[in-house]
Coordinates of C-alpha atoms in Angstrom, one line a residue:
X1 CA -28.0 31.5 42.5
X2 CA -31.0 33.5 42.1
X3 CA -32.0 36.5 44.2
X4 CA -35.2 34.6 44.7
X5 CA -33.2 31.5 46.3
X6 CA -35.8 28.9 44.6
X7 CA -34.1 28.6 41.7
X8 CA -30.8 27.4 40.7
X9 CA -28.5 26.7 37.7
X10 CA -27.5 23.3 36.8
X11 CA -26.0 21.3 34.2
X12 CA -28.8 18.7 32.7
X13 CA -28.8 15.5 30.1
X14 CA -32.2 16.6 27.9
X15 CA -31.6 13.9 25.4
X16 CA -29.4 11.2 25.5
X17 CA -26.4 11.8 22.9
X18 CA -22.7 13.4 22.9
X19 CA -21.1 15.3 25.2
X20 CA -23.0 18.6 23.1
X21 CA -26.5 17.4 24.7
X22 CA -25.8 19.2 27.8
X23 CA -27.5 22.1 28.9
X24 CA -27.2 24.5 31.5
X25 CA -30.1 25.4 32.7
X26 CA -32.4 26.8 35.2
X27 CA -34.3 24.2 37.9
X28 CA -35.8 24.5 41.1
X29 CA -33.7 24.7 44.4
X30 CA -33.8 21.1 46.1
X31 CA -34.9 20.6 50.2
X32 CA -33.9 17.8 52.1
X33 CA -35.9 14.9 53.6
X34 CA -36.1 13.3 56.6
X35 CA -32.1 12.3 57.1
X36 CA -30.8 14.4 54.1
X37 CA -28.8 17.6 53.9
X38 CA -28.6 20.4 51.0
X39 CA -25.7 21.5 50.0
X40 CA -24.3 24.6 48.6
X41 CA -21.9 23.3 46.0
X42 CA -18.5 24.2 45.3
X43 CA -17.0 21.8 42.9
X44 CA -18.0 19.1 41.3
X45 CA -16.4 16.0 40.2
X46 CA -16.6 15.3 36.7
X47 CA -16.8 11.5 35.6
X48 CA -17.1 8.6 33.6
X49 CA -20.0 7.7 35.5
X50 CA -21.8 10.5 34.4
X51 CA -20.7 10.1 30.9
X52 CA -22.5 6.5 30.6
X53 CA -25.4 8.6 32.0
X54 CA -24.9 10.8 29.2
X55 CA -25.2 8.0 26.6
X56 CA -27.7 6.5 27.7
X57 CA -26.3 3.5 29.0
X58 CA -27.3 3.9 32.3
X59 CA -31.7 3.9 32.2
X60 CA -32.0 7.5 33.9
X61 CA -34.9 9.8 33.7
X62 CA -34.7 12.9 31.6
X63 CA -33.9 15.4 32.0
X64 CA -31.5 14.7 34.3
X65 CA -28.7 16.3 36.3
X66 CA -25.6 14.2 36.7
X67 CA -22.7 14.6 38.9
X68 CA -22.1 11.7 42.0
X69 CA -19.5 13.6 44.0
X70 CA -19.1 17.3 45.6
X71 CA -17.6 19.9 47.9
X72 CA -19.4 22.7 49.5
X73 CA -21.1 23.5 52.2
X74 CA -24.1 22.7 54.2
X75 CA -27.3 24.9 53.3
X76 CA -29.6 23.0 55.2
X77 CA -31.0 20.4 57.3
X78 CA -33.6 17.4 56.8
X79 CA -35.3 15.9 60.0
X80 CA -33.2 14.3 62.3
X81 CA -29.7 15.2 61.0
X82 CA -27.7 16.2 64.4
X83 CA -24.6 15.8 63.4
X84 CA -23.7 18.6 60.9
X85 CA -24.2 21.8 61.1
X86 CA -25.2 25.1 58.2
X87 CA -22.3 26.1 56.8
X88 CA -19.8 23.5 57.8
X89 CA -17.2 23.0 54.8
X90 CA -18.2 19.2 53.6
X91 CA -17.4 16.9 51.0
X92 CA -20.4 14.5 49.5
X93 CA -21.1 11.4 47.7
X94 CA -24.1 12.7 45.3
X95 CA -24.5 9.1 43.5
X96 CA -27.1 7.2 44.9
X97 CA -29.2 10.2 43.4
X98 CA -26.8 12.5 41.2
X99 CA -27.4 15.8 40.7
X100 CA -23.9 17.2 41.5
X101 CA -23.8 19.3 38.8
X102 CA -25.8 22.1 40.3
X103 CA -25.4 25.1 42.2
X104 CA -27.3 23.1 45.0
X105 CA -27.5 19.2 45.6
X106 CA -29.4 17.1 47.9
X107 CA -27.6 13.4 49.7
X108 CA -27.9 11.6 52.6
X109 CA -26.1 12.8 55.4
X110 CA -24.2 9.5 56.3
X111 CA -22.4 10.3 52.4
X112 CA -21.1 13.7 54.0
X113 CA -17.5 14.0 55.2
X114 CA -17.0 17.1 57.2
X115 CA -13.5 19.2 56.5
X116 CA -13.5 21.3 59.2
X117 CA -9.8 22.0 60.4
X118 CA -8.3 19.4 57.6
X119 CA -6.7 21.9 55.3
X120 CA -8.1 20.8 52.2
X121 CA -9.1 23.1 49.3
X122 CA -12.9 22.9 48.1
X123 CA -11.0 21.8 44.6
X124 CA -9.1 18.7 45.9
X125 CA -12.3 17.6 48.5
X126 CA -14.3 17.4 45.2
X127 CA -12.1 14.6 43.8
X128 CA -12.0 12.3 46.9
X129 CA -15.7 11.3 47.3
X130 CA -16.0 8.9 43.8
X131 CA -12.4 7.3 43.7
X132 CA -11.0 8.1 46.8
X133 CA -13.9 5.8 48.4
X134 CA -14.4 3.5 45.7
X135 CA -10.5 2.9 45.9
X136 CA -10.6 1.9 49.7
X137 CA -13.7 0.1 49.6
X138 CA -12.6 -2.4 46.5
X139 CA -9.4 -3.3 48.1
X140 CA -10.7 -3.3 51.6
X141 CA -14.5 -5.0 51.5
X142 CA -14.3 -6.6 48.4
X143 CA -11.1 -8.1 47.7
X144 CA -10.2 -8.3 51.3
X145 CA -6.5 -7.4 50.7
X146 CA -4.0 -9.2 53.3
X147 CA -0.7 -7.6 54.2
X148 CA 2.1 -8.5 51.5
X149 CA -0.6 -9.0 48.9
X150 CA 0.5 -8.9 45.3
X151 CA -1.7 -6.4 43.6
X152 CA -2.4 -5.3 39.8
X153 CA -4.2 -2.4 38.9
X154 CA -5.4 -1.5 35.2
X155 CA -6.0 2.2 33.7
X156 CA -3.4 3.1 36.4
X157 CA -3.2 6.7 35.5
X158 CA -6.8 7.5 35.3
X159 CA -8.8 9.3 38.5
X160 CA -9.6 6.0 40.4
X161 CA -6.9 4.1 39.0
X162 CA -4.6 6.6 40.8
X163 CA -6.3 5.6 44.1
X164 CA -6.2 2.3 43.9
X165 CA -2.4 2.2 43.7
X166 CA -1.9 4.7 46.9
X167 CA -4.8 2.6 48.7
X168 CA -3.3 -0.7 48.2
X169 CA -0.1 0.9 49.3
X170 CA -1.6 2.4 52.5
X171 CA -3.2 -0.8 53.2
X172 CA -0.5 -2.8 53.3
X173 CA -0.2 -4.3 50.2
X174 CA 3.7 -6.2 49.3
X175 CA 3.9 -5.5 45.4
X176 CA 1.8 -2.7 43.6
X177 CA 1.9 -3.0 39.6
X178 CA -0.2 -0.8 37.3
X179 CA -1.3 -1.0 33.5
X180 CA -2.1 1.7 31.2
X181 CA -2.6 2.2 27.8
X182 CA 0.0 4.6 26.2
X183 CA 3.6 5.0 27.1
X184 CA 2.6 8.9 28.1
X185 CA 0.9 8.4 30.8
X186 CA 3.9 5.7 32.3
X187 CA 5.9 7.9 33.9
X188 CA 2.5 10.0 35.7
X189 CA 1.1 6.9 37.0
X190 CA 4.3 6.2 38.8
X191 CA 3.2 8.9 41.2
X192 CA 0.7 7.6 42.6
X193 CA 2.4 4.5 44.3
X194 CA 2.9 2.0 42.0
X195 CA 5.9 -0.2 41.8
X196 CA 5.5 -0.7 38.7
X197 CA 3.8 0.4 35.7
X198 CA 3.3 -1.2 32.1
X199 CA 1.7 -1.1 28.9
X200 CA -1.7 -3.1 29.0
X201 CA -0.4 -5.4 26.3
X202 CA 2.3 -6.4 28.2
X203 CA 0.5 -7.7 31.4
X204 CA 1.1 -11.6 30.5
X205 CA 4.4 -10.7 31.6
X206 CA 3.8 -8.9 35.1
X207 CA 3.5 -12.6 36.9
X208 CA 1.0 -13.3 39.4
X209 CA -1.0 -11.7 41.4
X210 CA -3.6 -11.6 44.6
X211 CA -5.9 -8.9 43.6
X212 CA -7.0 -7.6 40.2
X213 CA -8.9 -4.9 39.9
X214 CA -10.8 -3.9 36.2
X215 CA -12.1 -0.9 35.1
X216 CA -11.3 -1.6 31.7
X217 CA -13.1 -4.9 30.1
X218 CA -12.8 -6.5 26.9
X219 CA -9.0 -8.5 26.6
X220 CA -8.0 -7.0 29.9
X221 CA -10.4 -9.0 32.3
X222 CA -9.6 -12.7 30.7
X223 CA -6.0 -11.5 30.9
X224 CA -7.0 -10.3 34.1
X225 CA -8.2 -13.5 35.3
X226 CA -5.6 -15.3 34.0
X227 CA -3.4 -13.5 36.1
X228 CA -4.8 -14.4 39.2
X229 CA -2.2 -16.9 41.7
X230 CA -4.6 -19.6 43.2
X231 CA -7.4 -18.2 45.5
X232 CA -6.8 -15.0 44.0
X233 CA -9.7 -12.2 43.4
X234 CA -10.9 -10.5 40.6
X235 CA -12.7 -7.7 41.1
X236 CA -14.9 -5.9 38.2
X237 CA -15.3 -2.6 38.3
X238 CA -16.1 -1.0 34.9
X239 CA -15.8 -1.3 31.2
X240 CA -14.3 1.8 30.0
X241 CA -13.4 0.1 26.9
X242 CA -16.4 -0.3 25.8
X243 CA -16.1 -4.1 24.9
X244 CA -18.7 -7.0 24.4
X245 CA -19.1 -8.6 28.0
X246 CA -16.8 -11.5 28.6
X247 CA -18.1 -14.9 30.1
X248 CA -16.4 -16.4 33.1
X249 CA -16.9 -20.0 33.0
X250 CA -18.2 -20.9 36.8
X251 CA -16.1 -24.3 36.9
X252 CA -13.0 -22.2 36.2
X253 CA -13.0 -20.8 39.1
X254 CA -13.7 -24.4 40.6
X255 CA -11.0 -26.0 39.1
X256 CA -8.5 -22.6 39.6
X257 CA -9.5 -21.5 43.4
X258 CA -10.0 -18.2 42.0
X259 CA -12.8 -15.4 42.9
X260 CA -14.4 -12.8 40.8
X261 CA -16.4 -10.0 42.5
X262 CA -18.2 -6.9 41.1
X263 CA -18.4 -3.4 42.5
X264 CA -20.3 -0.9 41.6
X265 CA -20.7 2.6 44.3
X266 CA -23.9 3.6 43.6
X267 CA -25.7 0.1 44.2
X268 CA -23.1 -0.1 47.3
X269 CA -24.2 3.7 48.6
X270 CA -27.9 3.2 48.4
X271 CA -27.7 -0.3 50.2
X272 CA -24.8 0.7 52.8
X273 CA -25.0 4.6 52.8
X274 CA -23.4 4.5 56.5
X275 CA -20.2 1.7 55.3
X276 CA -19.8 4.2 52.1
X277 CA -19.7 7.0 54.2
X278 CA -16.7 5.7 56.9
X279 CA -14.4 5.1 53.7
X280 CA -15.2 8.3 52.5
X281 CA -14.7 10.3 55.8
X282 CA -11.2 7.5 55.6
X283 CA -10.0 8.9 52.6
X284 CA -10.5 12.7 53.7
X285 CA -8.2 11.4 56.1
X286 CA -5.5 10.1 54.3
X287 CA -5.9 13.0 52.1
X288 CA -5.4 15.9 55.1
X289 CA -2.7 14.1 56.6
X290 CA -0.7 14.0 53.0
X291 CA -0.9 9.9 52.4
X292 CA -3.3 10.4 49.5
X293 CA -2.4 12.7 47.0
X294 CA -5.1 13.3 43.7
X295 CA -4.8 15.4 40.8
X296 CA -7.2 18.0 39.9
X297 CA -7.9 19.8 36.8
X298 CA -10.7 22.6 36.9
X299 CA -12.9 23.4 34.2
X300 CA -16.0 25.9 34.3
X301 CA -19.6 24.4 35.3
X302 CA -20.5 25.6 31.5
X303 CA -17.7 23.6 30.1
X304 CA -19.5 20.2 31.7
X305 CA -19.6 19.2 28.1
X306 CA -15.9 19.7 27.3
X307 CA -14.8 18.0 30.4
X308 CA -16.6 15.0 29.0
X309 CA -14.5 14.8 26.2
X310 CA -11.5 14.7 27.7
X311 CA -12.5 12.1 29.8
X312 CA -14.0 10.5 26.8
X313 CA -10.5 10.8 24.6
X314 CA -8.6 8.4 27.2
X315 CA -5.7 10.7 27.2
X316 CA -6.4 12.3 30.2
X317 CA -4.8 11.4 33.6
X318 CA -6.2 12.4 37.2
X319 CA -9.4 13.7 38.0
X320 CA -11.5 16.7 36.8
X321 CA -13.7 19.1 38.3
X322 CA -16.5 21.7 37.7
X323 CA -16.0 25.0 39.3
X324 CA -19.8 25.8 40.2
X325 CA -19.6 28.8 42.7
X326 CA -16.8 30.3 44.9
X327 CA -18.0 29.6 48.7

């Protein structure tokens, strides 16, 4: 941080383009509104959210500074915030808004989880926020898992994918099956509570199940759906594949008894910024008390660009952060 405290560094999208179009760069400290904090940042999660921001396939102003999740803590207090304090060790949802990627970072104080007491590292709080939340909230609000349900996860051994499996697990579900896409990453997606876990061309052969859950598009969601047991649900969650859409007759799902839902956090944040926040202070729980393990890798805040293209190469597993400041 500067000396001056009104300006900061942070990493910004100038252009839209390839992982090289980010910038580090110099920007003015942000102050928090009226039910906002500020937030001295620690880490910040690195992901594939930010690089469809990157590409230009999310319609964002530029330049812009991405990042949807941090750790850190609290710098300051908008109007009306009574329940955190300045300097309390926190972990943050940063998506309705981005701008993670920054030595300070502005959110709505319903998206803050305090740590206080928990025993987690700044490093592993900076991984929860994104997957951690979006993996409780898919299974819980939005597929409305039942105990004993039969559950199939696909890019098992990616940083939400490795949430999903431990969150269906944790809430009860009977049978937990993930796919991935290269035998390499079998044996690391194991880990993180699966039953099971197969090659993505081989799911015709994983049976039935009560909840799907799809980050990956293209052949995987009409498999996907054809996987579904009667009055089974579908949830859409991504296309990381990068595939044409795929259409979803309507009488289908007549004729089948089947249910397909999308999720998306961002939209879900900005319109229920209190609900997000519960399963995010949720899996800060499960994480402190050992129930919710995630795996970090941190990278510089300068190498935002090369933490892109790992997550861009698909052979990465776990979840990456940006080390911004030591705090």
């Amino acid at each position: 941080m500067n000396s001056n405290n009104t300006q900061m560094k942070a990493v910004t999208i100038p252009e839209f383009g390839e992982a090289e179009v980010l910038r580090v760069e110099q920007m003015p400290v942000p102050e928090p509104g009226p039910g906002q904090v500020s937030i001295d940042v620690a880490y910040a999660g690195a992901n594939f959210a930010e690089v469809l921001y990157r590409r230009g396939v999310v319609d964002v102003p530029l330049p812009f500074v991405p990042g949807i999740e941090v750790s850190g803590r609290i710098r300051a207090l908008g109007e009306g915030v009574t329940d955190l304090t300045v300097g309390q060790p926190v972990a943050a949802l940063t998506i309705v808004d981005s701008g993670g990627y920054a030595e300070v970072v502005v959110t709505s104080a319903h998206l803050v989880a305090p740590l206080d007491g928990l025993g987690i590292g700044l490093g592993v709080a900076a991984a929860l926020p994104s997957n951690s939340t979006t993996a409780f909230l898919v299974l819980d609000r939005v597929a409305r898992i039942e105990p004993g349900d039969r559950v199939l996860v696909h890019a098992a051994a990616g940083g939400v994918g490795s949430q999903l499996g431990q969150a269906a697990r944790l809430l009860g579900a009977g049978r937990v099956v993930g796919t991935v896409g290269s035998e390499a990453k079998i044996e690391t997606a194991k880990r993180f509570g699966y039953d099971e876990v197969i090659l993505r061309d081989r799911v015709a052969e994983a049976g039935e199940f009560d909840i799907v859950v799809d980050m990956v598009g293209g052949p995987s969601r009409t498999a996907s759906l054809d996987r579904l047991a009667p009055m089974g649900r579908l949830v859409v969650m991504g296309n990381a594949s990068g595939a044409e859409d795929v259409d979803i007759p309507a009488n289908h799902l007549w004729f089948t008894n089947k249910t397909v839902s999308g999720f998306n956090l961002a939209a879900f944040s900005a319109a229920f910024p209190q609900d997000a926040g519960l399963a995010l202070r949720r899996a800060v729980q499960a994480a402190a008390q050992g129930t919710l393990r995630v795996q970090v890798e941190a990278l510089p805040l300068e190498q935002a660009a090369e933490a892109h293209r790992r997550i861009e190469s698909g052979h990465t597993t776990g979840k990456r952060v940006l080390t911004v400041a030591t705090l």
